[in-house]
XYZ file of C-alpha atoms in Angstrom:
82
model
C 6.520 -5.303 -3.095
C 3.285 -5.280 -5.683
C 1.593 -2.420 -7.257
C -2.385 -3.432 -7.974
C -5.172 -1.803 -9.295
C -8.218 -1.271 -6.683
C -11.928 -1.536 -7.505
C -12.115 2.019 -8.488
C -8.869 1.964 -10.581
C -6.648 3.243 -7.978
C -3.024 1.883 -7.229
C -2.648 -0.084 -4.089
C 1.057 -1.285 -2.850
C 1.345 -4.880 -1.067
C 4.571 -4.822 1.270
C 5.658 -7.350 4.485
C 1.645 -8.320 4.906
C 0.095 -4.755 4.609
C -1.567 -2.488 2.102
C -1.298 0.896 1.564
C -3.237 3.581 -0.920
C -1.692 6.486 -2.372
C -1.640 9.676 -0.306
C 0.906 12.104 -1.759
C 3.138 11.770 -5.372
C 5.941 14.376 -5.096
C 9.105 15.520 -7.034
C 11.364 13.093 -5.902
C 9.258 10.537 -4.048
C 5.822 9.100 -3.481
C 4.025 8.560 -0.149
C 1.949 5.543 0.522
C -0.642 5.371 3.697
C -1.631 2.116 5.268
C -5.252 1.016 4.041
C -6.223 0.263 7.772
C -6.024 4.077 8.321
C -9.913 4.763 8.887
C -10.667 1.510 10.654
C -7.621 1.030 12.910
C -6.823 5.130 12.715
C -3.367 3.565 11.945
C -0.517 6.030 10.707
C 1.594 3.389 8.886
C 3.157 5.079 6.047
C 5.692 4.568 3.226
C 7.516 6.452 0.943
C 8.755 4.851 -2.635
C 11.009 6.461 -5.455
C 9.058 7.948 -8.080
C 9.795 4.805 -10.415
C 7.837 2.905 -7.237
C 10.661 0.954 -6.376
C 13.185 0.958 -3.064
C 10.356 1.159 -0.429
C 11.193 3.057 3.291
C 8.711 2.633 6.093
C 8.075 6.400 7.458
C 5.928 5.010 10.554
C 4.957 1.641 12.258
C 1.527 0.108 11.957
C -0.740 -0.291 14.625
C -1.703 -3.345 13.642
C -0.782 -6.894 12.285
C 0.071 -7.321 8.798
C -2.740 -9.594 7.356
C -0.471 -10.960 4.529
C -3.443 -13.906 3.531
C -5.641 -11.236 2.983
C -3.064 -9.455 0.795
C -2.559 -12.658 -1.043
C -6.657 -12.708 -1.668
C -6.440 -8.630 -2.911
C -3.785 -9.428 -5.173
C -5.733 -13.180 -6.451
C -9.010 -11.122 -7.020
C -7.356 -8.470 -8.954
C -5.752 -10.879 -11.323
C -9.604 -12.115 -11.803
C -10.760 -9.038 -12.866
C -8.261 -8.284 -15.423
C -8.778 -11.657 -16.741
C-alpha cells in the first residue's frame, strides 16, 4: 500500500494492482473509491484507519488490477517532485 499525490494535489492509494481516490474521511476511518469508477462504473471501495494504514476491501472491482500502470503513476509522481 502507497499514498501519492495526483496531478491536482490530491491523495491517491496504490493497493494489489488498483488505484483508488478519496471519497469520504470520517471519525474513525477513511473511505477510498476505485479510480476506474467513471470509466468501468466500478464500485471497488476501501476503507483505511485514519493514520491510512490497515487497508479492508468494502467491495470487489469490476475489473483487472493494472498493477504496471500503477507502477508508471507512482514512477511519474516521483518525477514531479524531483
Amino acid at each position: 500500500m502507497e499514498i501519492i499525490t495526483s496531478n491536482k494535489g490530491c491523495e491517491n492509494l496504490c493497493y494489489n494492482g488498483y488505484m483508488y481516490v478519496l471519497k469520504h474521511f470520517g471519525k474513525s476511518k477513511i473511505t477510498w473509491r476505485c479510480s476506474k469508477r467513471s470509466s468501468f462504473k466500478c464500485i471497488g471501495e476501501l476503507y483505511t484507519n485514519i493514520q491510512k494504514e490497515d487497508p479492508v476491501l468494502k467491495s470487489d472491482h469490476n475489473h483487472f488490477g493494472d498493477s504496471e500502470k500503477v507502477d508508471v503513476e507512482k514512477a511519474l509522481c516521483i518525477m514531479k517532485e524531483q
